[in-house]
Structures are given as C-alpha cells and as structure tokens.
PDB file of C-alpha atoms in Angstrom:
ATOM      1  CA  UNK A   1      72.122 -75.164 -13.990  1.00  0.00           C
ATOM      2  CA  UNK A   2      71.956 -71.534 -15.035  1.00  0.00           C
ATOM      3  CA  UNK A   3      69.161 -69.439 -13.602  1.00  0.00           C
ATOM      4  CA  UNK A   4      67.773 -66.457 -15.450  1.00  0.00           C
ATOM      5  CA  UNK A   5      67.940 -63.309 -13.317  1.00  0.00           C
ATOM      6  CA  UNK A   6      65.018 -61.049 -14.076  1.00  0.00           C
ATOM      7  CA  UNK A   7      65.046 -57.277 -13.615  1.00  0.00           C
ATOM      8  CA  UNK A   8      63.434 -56.182 -10.345  1.00  0.00           C
ATOM      9  CA  UNK A   9      62.031 -52.666 -10.147  1.00  0.00           C
ATOM     10  CA  UNK A  10      60.460 -52.774  -6.691  1.00  0.00           C
ATOM     11  CA  UNK A  11      61.887 -51.558  -3.407  1.00  0.00           C
ATOM     12  CA  UNK A  12      64.038 -53.799  -1.236  1.00  0.00           C
ATOM     13  CA  UNK A  13      62.003 -55.902   1.177  1.00  0.00           C
ATOM     14  CA  UNK A  14      58.237 -55.824   0.805  1.00  0.00           C
ATOM     15  CA  UNK A  15      56.233 -58.534  -0.886  1.00  0.00           C
ATOM     16  CA  UNK A  16      59.202 -59.525  -3.015  1.00  0.00           C
ATOM     17  CA  UNK A  17      61.119 -60.538   0.109  1.00  0.00           C
ATOM     18  CA  UNK A  18      58.091 -62.338   1.561  1.00  0.00           C
ATOM     19  CA  UNK A  19      57.612 -64.301  -1.661  1.00  0.00           C
ATOM     20  CA  UNK A  20      61.298 -65.212  -1.813  1.00  0.00           C
ATOM     21  CA  UNK A  21      61.299 -66.419   1.811  1.00  0.00           C
ATOM     22  CA  UNK A  22      58.112 -68.436   1.327  1.00  0.00           C
ATOM     23  CA  UNK A  23      59.631 -70.104  -1.721  1.00  0.00           C
ATOM     24  CA  UNK A  24      62.828 -70.984   0.174  1.00  0.00           C
ATOM     25  CA  UNK A  25      60.893 -72.365   3.145  1.00  0.00           C
ATOM     26  CA  UNK A  26      58.588 -74.399   0.915  1.00  0.00           C
ATOM     27  CA  UNK A  27      61.562 -76.064  -0.749  1.00  0.00           C
ATOM     28  CA  UNK A  28      63.374 -76.880   2.473  1.00  0.00           C
ATOM     29  CA  UNK A  29      61.038 -77.914   5.252  1.00  0.00           C
ATOM     30  CA  UNK A  30      57.779 -77.944   7.183  1.00  0.00           C
ATOM     31  CA  UNK A  31      56.468 -74.358   7.127  1.00  0.00           C
ATOM     32  CA  UNK A  32      55.018 -74.635  10.641  1.00  0.00           C
ATOM     33  CA  UNK A  33      58.370 -75.688  12.083  1.00  0.00           C
ATOM     34  CA  UNK A  34      60.163 -72.843  10.303  1.00  0.00           C
ATOM     35  CA  UNK A  35      57.726 -70.180  11.545  1.00  0.00           C
ATOM     36  CA  UNK A  36      58.120 -71.402  15.144  1.00  0.00           C
ATOM     37  CA  UNK A  37      61.909 -71.136  14.816  1.00  0.00           C
ATOM     38  CA  UNK A  38      61.637 -67.613  13.389  1.00  0.00           C
ATOM     39  CA  UNK A  39      59.693 -66.399  16.432  1.00  0.00           C
ATOM     40  CA  UNK A  40      62.628 -67.495  18.634  1.00  0.00           C
ATOM     41  CA  UNK A  41      65.292 -65.874  16.462  1.00  0.00           C
ATOM     42  CA  UNK A  42      67.100 -62.798  17.856  1.00  0.00           C
ATOM     43  CA  UNK A  43      65.275 -63.074  21.176  1.00  0.00           C
ATOM     44  CA  UNK A  44      66.859 -63.105  24.682  1.00  0.00           C
ATOM     45  CA  UNK A  45      65.472 -66.584  25.366  1.00  0.00           C
ATOM     46  CA  UNK A  46      65.941 -67.773  21.795  1.00  0.00           C
ATOM     47  CA  UNK A  47      68.975 -67.845  19.515  1.00  0.00           C
ATOM     48  CA  UNK A  48      70.968 -65.455  17.350  1.00  0.00           C
ATOM     49  CA  UNK A  49      70.378 -65.497  13.629  1.00  0.00           C
ATOM     50  CA  UNK A  50      73.296 -67.200  11.825  1.00  0.00           C
ATOM     51  CA  UNK A  51      72.792 -64.984   8.768  1.00  0.00           C
ATOM     52  CA  UNK A  52      74.850 -61.969   9.893  1.00  0.00           C
ATOM     53  CA  UNK A  53      76.175 -60.200  12.975  1.00  0.00           C
ATOM     54  CA  UNK A  54      73.785 -57.226  13.039  1.00  0.00           C
ATOM     55  CA  UNK A  55      73.151 -56.370  16.723  1.00  0.00           C
ATOM     56  CA  UNK A  56      69.814 -56.820  18.432  1.00  0.00           C
ATOM     57  CA  UNK A  57      67.918 -53.689  19.525  1.00  0.00           C
ATOM     58  CA  UNK A  58      66.911 -53.344  23.170  1.00  0.00           C
ATOM     59  CA  UNK A  59      63.245 -53.374  22.206  1.00  0.00           C
ATOM     60  CA  UNK A  60      62.837 -55.848  19.379  1.00  0.00           C
ATOM     61  CA  UNK A  61      59.749 -56.600  17.337  1.00  0.00           C
ATOM     62  CA  UNK A  62      57.819 -59.851  17.621  1.00  0.00           C
ATOM     63  CA  UNK A  63      59.222 -60.863  14.244  1.00  0.00           C
ATOM     64  CA  UNK A  64      62.788 -59.489  14.238  1.00  0.00           C
ATOM     65  CA  UNK A  65      64.100 -61.162  11.096  1.00  0.00           C
ATOM     66  CA  UNK A  66      65.032 -60.344   7.520  1.00  0.00           C
ATOM     67  CA  UNK A  67      64.914 -62.177   4.212  1.00  0.00           C
ATOM     68  CA  UNK A  68      68.464 -63.515   4.526  1.00  0.00           C
ATOM     69  CA  UNK A  69      67.936 -64.624   8.115  1.00  0.00           C
ATOM     70  CA  UNK A  70      64.728 -66.469   7.289  1.00  0.00           C
ATOM     71  CA  UNK A  71      66.478 -68.309   4.456  1.00  0.00           C
ATOM     72  CA  UNK A  72      69.438 -69.140   6.705  1.00  0.00           C
ATOM     73  CA  UNK A  73      67.084 -70.720   9.234  1.00  0.00           C
ATOM     74  CA  UNK A  74      65.278 -72.661   6.503  1.00  0.00           C
ATOM     75  CA  UNK A  75      68.612 -74.099   5.359  1.00  0.00           C
ATOM     76  CA  UNK A  76      69.698 -74.851   8.940  1.00  0.00           C
ATOM     77  CA  UNK A  77      66.597 -76.851   9.899  1.00  0.00           C
ATOM     78  CA  UNK A  78      65.832 -78.299   6.483  1.00  0.00           C
ATOM     79  CA  UNK A  79      64.177 -81.695   6.182  1.00  0.00           C
ATOM     80  CA  UNK A  80      66.485 -82.613   3.307  1.00  0.00           C
ATOM     81  CA  UNK A  81      69.272 -85.069   4.088  1.00  0.00           C
ATOM     82  CA  UNK A  82      72.463 -86.151   2.375  1.00  0.00           C
ATOM     83  CA  UNK A  83      73.274 -89.679   3.482  1.00  0.00           C
ATOM     84  CA  UNK A  84      75.612 -92.477   2.465  1.00  0.00           C
ATOM     85  CA  UNK A  85      73.807 -93.130  -0.822  1.00  0.00           C
ATOM     86  CA  UNK A  86      74.311 -89.498  -1.875  1.00  0.00           C
ATOM     87  CA  UNK A  87      78.080 -89.738  -1.458  1.00  0.00           C
ATOM     88  CA  UNK A  88      78.187 -93.172  -3.070  1.00  0.00           C
ATOM     89  CA  UNK A  89      76.664 -91.615  -6.186  1.00  0.00           C
ATOM     90  CA  UNK A  90      78.766 -88.420  -6.196  1.00  0.00           C
ATOM     91  CA  UNK A  91      82.544 -88.308  -6.142  1.00  0.00           C
ATOM     92  CA  UNK A  92      84.377 -85.327  -4.700  1.00  0.00           C
ATOM     93  CA  UNK A  93      85.549 -84.435  -8.194  1.00  0.00           C
ATOM     94  CA  UNK A  94      81.958 -84.295  -9.429  1.00  0.00           C
ATOM     95  CA  UNK A  95      80.809 -82.279  -6.404  1.00  0.00           C
ATOM     96  CA  UNK A  96      83.479 -79.686  -7.200  1.00  0.00           C
ATOM     97  CA  UNK A  97      81.443 -78.829 -10.301  1.00  0.00           C
ATOM     98  CA  UNK A  98      78.356 -78.008  -8.200  1.00  0.00           C
ATOM     99  CA  UNK A  99      77.567 -74.433  -7.247  1.00  0.00           C
ATOM    100  CA  UNK A 100      77.294 -73.282  -3.635  1.00  0.00           C
ATOM    101  CA  UNK A 101      73.514 -73.016  -3.883  1.00  0.00           C
ATOM    102  CA  UNK A 102      73.205 -76.555  -5.272  1.00  0.00           C
ATOM    103  CA  UNK A 103      75.337 -77.983  -2.471  1.00  0.00           C
ATOM    104  CA  UNK A 104      73.352 -76.106   0.183  1.00  0.00           C
ATOM    105  CA  UNK A 105      70.047 -77.221  -1.313  1.00  0.00           C
ATOM    106  CA  UNK A 106      71.063 -80.895  -1.232  1.00  0.00           C
ATOM    107  CA  UNK A 107      70.473 -81.020   2.521  1.00  0.00           C
ATOM    108  CA  UNK A 108      72.258 -81.722   5.797  1.00  0.00           C
ATOM    109  CA  UNK A 109      74.708 -84.443   6.821  1.00  0.00           C
ATOM    110  CA  UNK A 110      73.165 -87.252   8.865  1.00  0.00           C
ATOM    111  CA  UNK A 111      76.217 -89.251   9.980  1.00  0.00           C
ATOM    112  CA  UNK A 112      80.028 -89.093  10.228  1.00  0.00           C
ATOM    113  CA  UNK A 113      81.875 -89.468   6.936  1.00  0.00           C
ATOM    114  CA  UNK A 114      85.498 -90.131   6.042  1.00  0.00           C
ATOM    115  CA  UNK A 115      87.179 -89.441   2.717  1.00  0.00           C
ATOM    116  CA  UNK A 116      88.356 -92.476   0.746  1.00  0.00           C
ATOM    117  CA  UNK A 117      91.078 -91.543  -1.730  1.00  0.00           C
ATOM    118  CA  UNK A 118      90.712 -94.747  -3.760  1.00  0.00           C
ATOM    119  CA  UNK A 119      87.064 -94.156  -4.663  1.00  0.00           C
ATOM    120  CA  UNK A 120      87.212 -90.331  -4.334  1.00  0.00           C
ATOM    121  CA  UNK A 121      84.089 -90.562  -2.190  1.00  0.00           C
ATOM    122  CA  UNK A 122      83.128 -89.902   1.403  1.00  0.00           C
ATOM    123  CA  UNK A 123      82.159 -93.126   3.165  1.00  0.00           C
ATOM    124  CA  UNK A 124      80.169 -93.488   6.398  1.00  0.00           C
ATOM    125  CA  UNK A 125      81.571 -94.683   9.703  1.00  0.00           C
ATOM    126  CA  UNK A 126      80.044 -95.074  13.142  1.00  0.00           C
ATOM    127  CA  UNK A 127      80.003 -92.266  15.692  1.00  0.00           C
ATOM    128  CA  UNK A 128      82.210 -94.313  18.001  1.00  0.00           C
ATOM    129  CA  UNK A 129      84.756 -94.909  15.256  1.00  0.00           C
ATOM    130  CA  UNK A 130      84.712 -91.202  14.357  1.00  0.00           C
ATOM    131  CA  UNK A 131      85.292 -90.149  17.971  1.00  0.00           C
ATOM    132  CA  UNK A 132      88.044 -92.748  18.380  1.00  0.00           C
ATOM    133  CA  UNK A 133      89.917 -91.596  15.271  1.00  0.00           C
ATOM    134  CA  UNK A 134      89.562 -87.897  16.115  1.00  0.00           C
ATOM    135  CA  UNK A 135      90.662 -88.537  19.695  1.00  0.00           C
ATOM    136  CA  UNK A 136      93.666 -90.580  18.576  1.00  0.00           C
ATOM    137  CA  UNK A 137      94.766 -87.820  16.218  1.00  0.00           C
ATOM    138  CA  UNK A 138      94.440 -85.123  18.896  1.00  0.00           C
ATOM    139  CA  UNK A 139      96.349 -87.238  21.409  1.00  0.00           C
ATOM    140  CA  UNK A 140      99.186 -87.757  18.934  1.00  0.00           C
ATOM    141  CA  UNK A 141     100.367 -84.132  19.184  1.00  0.00           C
ATOM    142  CA  UNK A 142     102.886 -83.203  21.854  1.00  0.00           C
ATOM    143  CA  UNK A 143     101.693 -79.595  22.051  1.00  0.00           C
ATOM    144  CA  UNK A 144      98.026 -78.483  21.815  1.00  0.00           C
ATOM    145  CA  UNK A 145      99.194 -75.367  19.973  1.00  0.00           C
ATOM    146  CA  UNK A 146      99.982 -77.577  16.987  1.00  0.00           C
ATOM    147  CA  UNK A 147      96.237 -77.771  16.338  1.00  0.00           C
ATOM    148  CA  UNK A 148      93.919 -75.167  14.843  1.00  0.00           C
ATOM    149  CA  UNK A 149      90.183 -75.461  15.464  1.00  0.00           C
ATOM    150  CA  UNK A 150      88.745 -73.920  12.330  1.00  0.00           C
ATOM    151  CA  UNK A 151      85.037 -73.247  12.115  1.00  0.00           C
ATOM    152  CA  UNK A 152      82.558 -71.454   9.900  1.00  0.00           C
ATOM    153  CA  UNK A 153      81.357 -67.911  10.379  1.00  0.00           C
ATOM    154  CA  UNK A 154      77.856 -69.325   9.868  1.00  0.00           C
ATOM    155  CA  UNK A 155      78.148 -71.461  12.993  1.00  0.00           C
ATOM    156  CA  UNK A 156      75.575 -70.473  15.582  1.00  0.00           C
ATOM    157  CA  UNK A 157      76.763 -68.648  18.705  1.00  0.00           C
ATOM    158  CA  UNK A 158      75.618 -71.573  20.815  1.00  0.00           C
ATOM    159  CA  UNK A 159      77.544 -74.178  18.801  1.00  0.00           C
ATOM    160  CA  UNK A 160      80.612 -71.919  18.598  1.00  0.00           C
ATOM    161  CA  UNK A 161      80.611 -71.554  22.402  1.00  0.00           C
ATOM    162  CA  UNK A 162      80.677 -75.329  22.886  1.00  0.00           C
ATOM    163  CA  UNK A 163      83.341 -75.720  20.192  1.00  0.00           C
ATOM    164  CA  UNK A 164      85.710 -73.214  21.808  1.00  0.00           C
ATOM    165  CA  UNK A 165      85.045 -74.758  25.231  1.00  0.00           C
ATOM    166  CA  UNK A 166      86.100 -78.143  23.876  1.00  0.00           C
ATOM    167  CA  UNK A 167      89.253 -76.647  22.322  1.00  0.00           C
ATOM    168  CA  UNK A 168      90.204 -74.831  25.532  1.00  0.00           C
ATOM    169  CA  UNK A 169      89.790 -78.052  27.501  1.00  0.00           C
ATOM    170  CA  UNK A 170      92.172 -79.611  25.002  1.00  0.00           C
ATOM    171  CA  UNK A 171      94.600 -76.765  25.740  1.00  0.00           C
ATOM    172  CA  UNK A 172      94.427 -74.606  22.610  1.00  0.00           C
ATOM    173  CA  UNK A 173      93.145 -71.114  21.916  1.00  0.00           C
ATOM    174  CA  UNK A 174      93.689 -71.289  18.146  1.00  0.00           C
ATOM    175  CA  UNK A 175      90.232 -70.499  16.753  1.00  0.00           C
ATOM    176  CA  UNK A 176      90.504 -69.100  13.222  1.00  0.00           C
ATOM    177  CA  UNK A 177      87.351 -68.944  11.153  1.00  0.00           C
ATOM    178  CA  UNK A 178      86.226 -67.209   7.985  1.00  0.00           C
ATOM    179  CA  UNK A 179      85.022 -64.162   9.961  1.00  0.00           C
ATOM    180  CA  UNK A 180      88.358 -63.900  11.729  1.00  0.00           C
ATOM    181  CA  UNK A 181      90.246 -64.171   8.453  1.00  0.00           C
ATOM    182  CA  UNK A 182      87.933 -61.665   6.789  1.00  0.00           C
ATOM    183  CA  UNK A 183      88.314 -59.035   9.507  1.00  0.00           C
ATOM    184  CA  UNK A 184      91.995 -59.480  10.329  1.00  0.00           C
ATOM    185  CA  UNK A 185      92.928 -56.456   8.157  1.00  0.00           C
ATOM    186  CA  UNK A 186      90.252 -54.507  10.048  1.00  0.00           C
ATOM    187  CA  UNK A 187      91.674 -55.363  13.459  1.00  0.00           C
ATOM    188  CA  UNK A 188      95.193 -54.416  12.365  1.00  0.00           C
ATOM    189  CA  UNK A 189      94.373 -51.324  10.302  1.00  0.00           C
ATOM    190  CA  UNK A 190      91.840 -49.777  12.667  1.00  0.00           C
ATOM    191  CA  UNK A 191      93.989 -50.457  15.722  1.00  0.00           C
ATOM    192  CA  UNK A 192      96.849 -48.558  14.091  1.00  0.00           C
ATOM    193  CA  UNK A 193      94.660 -45.654  12.966  1.00  0.00           C
ATOM    194  CA  UNK A 194      92.088 -45.159  15.733  1.00  0.00           C
ATOM    195  CA  UNK A 195      93.403 -47.347  18.559  1.00  0.00           C
ATOM    196  CA  UNK A 196      90.559 -49.871  18.440  1.00  0.00           C
ATOM    197  CA  UNK A 197      90.491 -52.898  16.169  1.00  0.00           C
ATOM    198  CA  UNK A 198      86.772 -52.835  15.470  1.00  0.00           C
ATOM    199  CA  UNK A 199      83.907 -50.457  14.799  1.00  0.00           C
ATOM    200  CA  UNK A 200      83.188 -47.881  17.502  1.00  0.00           C
ATOM    201  CA  UNK A 201      79.510 -47.272  16.755  1.00  0.00           C
ATOM    202  CA  UNK A 202      76.632 -48.685  18.796  1.00  0.00           C
ATOM    203  CA  UNK A 203      73.211 -49.503  17.408  1.00  0.00           C
ATOM    204  CA  UNK A 204      71.758 -46.809  19.683  1.00  0.00           C
ATOM    205  CA  UNK A 205      73.865 -44.199  17.855  1.00  0.00           C
ATOM    206  CA  UNK A 206      71.518 -44.529  14.873  1.00  0.00           C
ATOM    207  CA  UNK A 207      68.808 -43.030  17.082  1.00  0.00           C
ATOM    208  CA  UNK A 208      70.872 -39.913  17.872  1.00  0.00           C
ATOM    209  CA  UNK A 209      72.857 -38.981  14.768  1.00  0.00           C
ATOM    210  CA  UNK A 210      71.906 -36.447  12.095  1.00  0.00           C
ATOM    211  CA  UNK A 211      73.761 -38.083   9.212  1.00  0.00           C
ATOM    212  CA  UNK A 212      74.869 -41.600   8.260  1.00  0.00           C
ATOM    213  CA  UNK A 213      77.351 -42.145   5.428  1.00  0.00           C
ATOM    214  CA  UNK A 214      77.116 -45.692   4.048  1.00  0.00           C
ATOM    215  CA  UNK A 215      80.354 -46.380   2.208  1.00  0.00           C
ATOM    216  CA  UNK A 216      81.853 -49.625   1.005  1.00  0.00           C
ATOM    217  CA  UNK A 217      79.115 -52.054   1.990  1.00  0.00           C
ATOM    218  CA  UNK A 218      75.854 -53.497   0.713  1.00  0.00           C
ATOM    219  CA  UNK A 219      73.476 -53.827   3.689  1.00  0.00           C
ATOM    220  CA  UNK A 220      70.506 -54.871   1.583  1.00  0.00           C
ATOM    221  CA  UNK A 221      72.461 -57.936   0.474  1.00  0.00           C
ATOM    222  CA  UNK A 222      74.707 -58.727   3.427  1.00  0.00           C
ATOM    223  CA  UNK A 223      72.806 -57.627   6.543  1.00  0.00           C
ATOM    224  CA  UNK A 224      69.266 -56.527   5.595  1.00  0.00           C
ATOM    225  CA  UNK A 225      68.224 -55.883   9.202  1.00  0.00           C
ATOM    226  CA  UNK A 226      70.248 -52.671   8.932  1.00  0.00           C
ATOM    227  CA  UNK A 227      67.609 -51.357   6.538  1.00  0.00           C
ATOM    228  CA  UNK A 228      65.156 -51.229   9.448  1.00  0.00           C
ATOM    229  CA  UNK A 229      67.569 -48.976  11.362  1.00  0.00           C
ATOM    230  CA  UNK A 230      68.166 -46.796   8.299  1.00  0.00           C
ATOM    231  CA  UNK A 231      64.419 -46.524   7.723  1.00  0.00           C
ATOM    232  CA  UNK A 232      63.836 -45.393  11.321  1.00  0.00           C
ATOM    233  CA  UNK A 233      66.669 -42.888  10.971  1.00  0.00           C
ATOM    234  CA  UNK A 234      65.161 -41.363   7.833  1.00  0.00           C
ATOM    235  CA  UNK A 235      61.658 -41.342   9.329  1.00  0.00           C
ATOM    236  CA  UNK A 236      62.807 -39.119  12.202  1.00  0.00           C
ATOM    237  CA  UNK A 237      64.380 -36.621   9.778  1.00  0.00           C
ATOM    238  CA  UNK A 238      68.043 -37.633   9.666  1.00  0.00           C
ATOM    239  CA  UNK A 239      69.904 -38.080   6.366  1.00  0.00           C
ATOM    240  CA  UNK A 240      71.680 -41.036   4.812  1.00  0.00           C
ATOM    241  CA  UNK A 241      74.243 -40.725   2.010  1.00  0.00           C
ATOM    242  CA  UNK A 242      75.347 -43.795   0.035  1.00  0.00           C
ATOM    243  CA  UNK A 243      78.770 -44.105  -1.618  1.00  0.00           C
ATOM    244  CA  UNK A 244      79.003 -47.302  -3.638  1.00  0.00           C
ATOM    245  CA  UNK A 245      80.077 -48.409  -7.132  1.00  0.00           C
ATOM    246  CA  UNK A 246      77.079 -50.756  -7.049  1.00  0.00           C
ATOM    247  CA  UNK A 247      73.611 -49.249  -7.344  1.00  0.00           C
ATOM    248  CA  UNK A 248      72.130 -51.383  -4.581  1.00  0.00           C
ATOM    249  CA  UNK A 249      68.365 -51.183  -4.230  1.00  0.00           C
ATOM    250  CA  UNK A 250      68.575 -51.658  -0.470  1.00  0.00           C
ATOM    251  CA  UNK A 251      70.385 -48.328  -0.118  1.00  0.00           C
ATOM    252  CA  UNK A 252      67.838 -46.552  -2.294  1.00  0.00           C
ATOM    253  CA  UNK A 253      64.384 -47.516  -1.027  1.00  0.00           C
ATOM    254  CA  UNK A 254      62.871 -50.021   1.344  1.00  0.00           C
ATOM    255  CA  UNK A 255      59.458 -51.472   2.159  1.00  0.00           C
ATOM    256  CA  UNK A 256      59.506 -52.811   5.716  1.00  0.00           C
ATOM    257  CA  UNK A 257      57.842 -56.253   5.884  1.00  0.00           C
ATOM    258  CA  UNK A 258      57.126 -55.628   9.591  1.00  0.00           C
ATOM    259  CA  UNK A 259      55.205 -52.427   8.801  1.00  0.00           C
ATOM    260  CA  UNK A 260      51.526 -53.201   8.014  1.00  0.00           C
ATOM    261  CA  UNK A 261      50.859 -49.822   6.358  1.00  0.00           C
ATOM    262  CA  UNK A 262      53.739 -50.079   3.878  1.00  0.00           C
ATOM    263  CA  UNK A 263      52.864 -53.683   3.076  1.00  0.00           C
ATOM    264  CA  UNK A 264      49.132 -53.088   2.588  1.00  0.00           C
ATOM    265  CA  UNK A 265      49.609 -49.931   0.535  1.00  0.00           C
ATOM    266  CA  UNK A 266      52.687 -51.209  -1.297  1.00  0.00           C
ATOM    267  CA  UNK A 267      54.472 -47.995  -0.305  1.00  0.00           C
ATOM    268  CA  UNK A 268      58.157 -47.511   0.434  1.00  0.00           C
ATOM    269  CA  UNK A 269      60.647 -45.331   2.285  1.00  0.00           C
ATOM    270  CA  UNK A 270      63.320 -43.445   0.365  1.00  0.00           C
ATOM    271  CA  UNK A 271      66.584 -44.110   2.199  1.00  0.00           C
ATOM    272  CA  UNK A 272      69.569 -42.398   0.550  1.00  0.00           C
ATOM    273  CA  UNK A 273      69.095 -38.665   0.060  1.00  0.00           C
ATOM    274  CA  UNK A 274      72.167 -38.769  -2.202  1.00  0.00           C
ATOM    275  CA  UNK A 275      73.823 -41.719  -3.943  1.00  0.00           C
ATOM    276  CA  UNK A 276      77.359 -41.413  -5.368  1.00  0.00           C
ATOM    277  CA  UNK A 277      78.491 -44.136  -7.755  1.00  0.00           C
ATOM    278  CA  UNK A 278      82.266 -43.847  -7.486  1.00  0.00           C
ATOM    279  CA  UNK A 279      84.439 -46.109  -9.581  1.00  0.00           C
ATOM    280  CA  UNK A 280      85.845 -49.194  -7.881  1.00  0.00           C
ATOM    281  CA  UNK A 281      88.807 -47.958  -5.824  1.00  0.00           C
ATOM    282  CA  UNK A 282      87.675 -44.356  -6.195  1.00  0.00           C
ATOM    283  CA  UNK A 283      86.540 -44.033  -2.594  1.00  0.00           C
ATOM    284  CA  UNK A 284      90.064 -42.993  -1.556  1.00  0.00           C
ATOM    285  CA  UNK A 285      90.013 -40.075  -3.989  1.00  0.00           C
ATOM    286  CA  UNK A 286      86.518 -39.124  -2.846  1.00  0.00           C
ATOM    287  CA  UNK A 287      87.510 -39.079   0.830  1.00  0.00           C
ATOM    288  CA  UNK A 288      90.608 -37.004   0.091  1.00  0.00           C
ATOM    289  CA  UNK A 289      88.456 -34.584  -1.868  1.00  0.00           C
ATOM    290  CA  UNK A 290      86.038 -34.290   1.054  1.00  0.00           C
ATOM    291  CA  UNK A 291      88.932 -33.585   3.426  1.00  0.00           C
ATOM    292  CA  UNK A 292      90.328 -30.924   1.120  1.00  0.00           C
ATOM    293  CA  UNK A 293      86.931 -29.253   0.794  1.00  0.00           C
ATOM    294  CA  UNK A 294      86.446 -29.190   4.581  1.00  0.00           C
ATOM    295  CA  UNK A 295      89.885 -27.680   5.122  1.00  0.00           C
ATOM    296  CA  UNK A 296      89.338 -25.049   2.405  1.00  0.00           C
ATOM    297  CA  UNK A 297      85.983 -24.069   3.884  1.00  0.00           C
ATOM    298  CA  UNK A 298      87.471 -23.982   7.371  1.00  0.00           C
ATOM    299  CA  UNK A 299      90.274 -21.702   6.139  1.00  0.00           C
ATOM    300  CA  UNK A 300      87.681 -19.416   4.533  1.00  0.00           C
ATOM    301  CA  UNK A 301      85.649 -19.333   7.751  1.00  0.00           C
ATOM    302  CA  UNK A 302      88.753 -18.488   9.770  1.00  0.00           C
ATOM    303  CA  UNK A 303      89.713 -15.687   7.344  1.00  0.00           C
ATOM    304  CA  UNK A 304      86.207 -14.234   7.632  1.00  0.00           C
ATOM    305  CA  UNK A 305      86.250 -14.405  11.424  1.00  0.00           C
ATOM    306  CA  UNK A 306      83.603 -17.119  11.596  1.00  0.00           C
ATOM    307  CA  UNK A 307      83.746 -20.154  13.944  1.00  0.00           C
ATOM    308  CA  UNK A 308      85.821 -23.138  12.853  1.00  0.00           C
ATOM    309  CA  UNK A 309      84.053 -25.863  10.903  1.00  0.00           C
ATOM    310  CA  UNK A 310      86.356 -28.496  12.382  1.00  0.00           C
ATOM    311  CA  UNK A 311      86.403 -30.058  15.843  1.00  0.00           C
ATOM    312  CA  UNK A 312      89.811 -28.653  16.730  1.00  0.00           C
ATOM    313  CA  UNK A 313      89.797 -30.052  20.263  1.00  0.00           C
ATOM    314  CA  UNK A 314      89.158 -33.577  19.005  1.00  0.00           C
ATOM    315  CA  UNK A 315      91.848 -33.233  16.331  1.00  0.00           C
ATOM    316  CA  UNK A 316      94.437 -32.036  18.857  1.00  0.00           C
ATOM    317  CA  UNK A 317      93.583 -34.735  21.383  1.00  0.00           C
ATOM    318  CA  UNK A 318      93.020 -37.802  19.248  1.00  0.00           C
ATOM    319  CA  UNK A 319      94.934 -37.393  15.975  1.00  0.00           C
ATOM    320  CA  UNK A 320      98.487 -36.975  14.705  1.00  0.00           C
ATOM    321  CA  UNK A 321      99.787 -35.532  11.442  1.00  0.00           C
ATOM    322  CA  UNK A 322      96.923 -33.115  10.832  1.00  0.00           C
ATOM    323  CA  UNK A 323      99.235 -30.164  10.184  1.00  0.00           C
ATOM    324  CA  UNK A 324     101.068 -32.162   7.519  1.00  0.00           C
ATOM    325  CA  UNK A 325      97.739 -33.119   5.950  1.00  0.00           C
ATOM    326  CA  UNK A 326      96.643 -29.509   5.945  1.00  0.00           C
TER     327      UNK A 326
END
C-alpha cells in the first residue's frame, strides 16, 4: 500500500509530533498503558528507550521522550498479536512483499515458531519443544566459539543484558548485532585516527561549548532527543552549524513538546545559524577547504605578528603529519 506523503511546513516537534504519536498509540494499544510506560522511560528506576542511544541528562524532565521513542514503545507493548493463524495464512514468500511498517504493524509474536520448508510457513511448537531443540543444537557444537548470538539493535538494555549473560554461561562472547555491524568502521577508523574507537563528547559538553557543527547525521529523524540539547544550546547563545545534503527540518527549527510556552503559542526555536547543503560525498572537500582556510589565516596572523589561530600545543602533542598537511 502506497501512502501519500504531504508537504509539511511546520517546525520539527510541536503539535505535529504530538498528533503523530497519538495516532500511533491509538492504532497499537491501550492509551492509558502506553502513557504509564512513557513516564518510566529514560528514568533511573525505569528503562531505557529502545528508539536510539541518546544519553540521559543528569536532571531529566518528567516526560523525557521524543516522537520516535513514543512510537517505539507503542510498537513494543502493542495489543496486536500475530499467532498461528496469521502464519498459516501468509507464506514467507508472501511476507517478503510486505514493507517494514506493515510487518511491524501486524503485531507481536505470541508463541515459538519453526519454519517448515514444505509449506513455506512458520508453524507453532510448544515452549518445551522449542527449548529442547535449541538446547540440542547448542550442545552439538564442540566449541562454544562456533556459535554467534546475534541480536537486534532495538533490543532493550535489560533484555540484551540477560541475552549476553546466557551466552557467556554457554561459553561464548560472540555478540554481533546491527549496531555493532553499523559502527565497526567507526571503531576501526576512529581508533586509528584519534586513538579511541568511539565519540569523545559527553552530553554535558553541550552545556559548555560555543559552537556545534552537525555534519553527516539527521538528528530530527534518527535521535530527536538531541533537538532538546541543541535548543538549550541555542537558547544560551551558542551557535549551531548544519552541514548536510538533506534539508532536514529538525536541524532548522524546533518546537519543544515539553515546553508549554512554545506549544501554547505555536512558536519555535531557530536551531542552525547556517545550513550548508553540500553534495553527497562533498563533505570531504568542504573539510579540506576549511583546513586550508584556517592555515592560510594562521599564516597571515603569524606574518602580521598576531597570535596563532591554531592550538599549536594540541597539534604537537596529539597529532602527526601536520607539517605535511600544511
């Protein structure tokens, strides 16, 4: 089924996000149950949102969620079920023609299932039979390292902890998942270039910096809770520059659903003070141009007897090859 995508001229968040969440919740489950779950999300005594990995602030709001997170919870605790009759009516070949959204909207599994090649369908089996067959397969390997325990990046932290505990008891530490596969280039590339295989910025750094450059990501789509941090940054007078081939609304302007004034007045916060739409793959050329400009301005400052524009001590201590670059 094709859905018509209408043009949206409003800011990211705001009443548009509230309406979208309400629609998703209405389709999936009991609204009261969903709201109760949302109050526990991203809380020390609650659970982490499965929507993204944005960190939790030290002092969170009573309702520390975003549009994506609310929808993720609605899908997780949906009342809809896919049982044996669903798989009896739908072969695997037919399900391959369904879109991701259609499959998600069908509901949650209610019992163990096993693929039957003859009918091309998944057929139910008892929990005891499922455990027996899984156990027999695991016991058939001579070395636990022959097994990989693959899981989804959408798995909750709590479920992932139990899953890895089970695998370690079995004797394996092979835990690939989609997040691991996605960020493997990051861990290798960053480790070689800066010595650490992950980002080096803390959430608290957003409260101290003067400038944030958002390059190569779409926070309004992938991790909307970041918009709250960007909004707070702009409100205190810092700047945010966006570099993105996509003109994402979430990097342009934002209405915070947790802010009563913006919601009641339908106002918004301008986020990016400058937005550069580079061509896809053009970020490399842009970064090289920025480096060249900094070096040229630093050379001019040095020739005029002014202080260096570069952090020479940092460059000498933590980098190699700068002279060749220059």
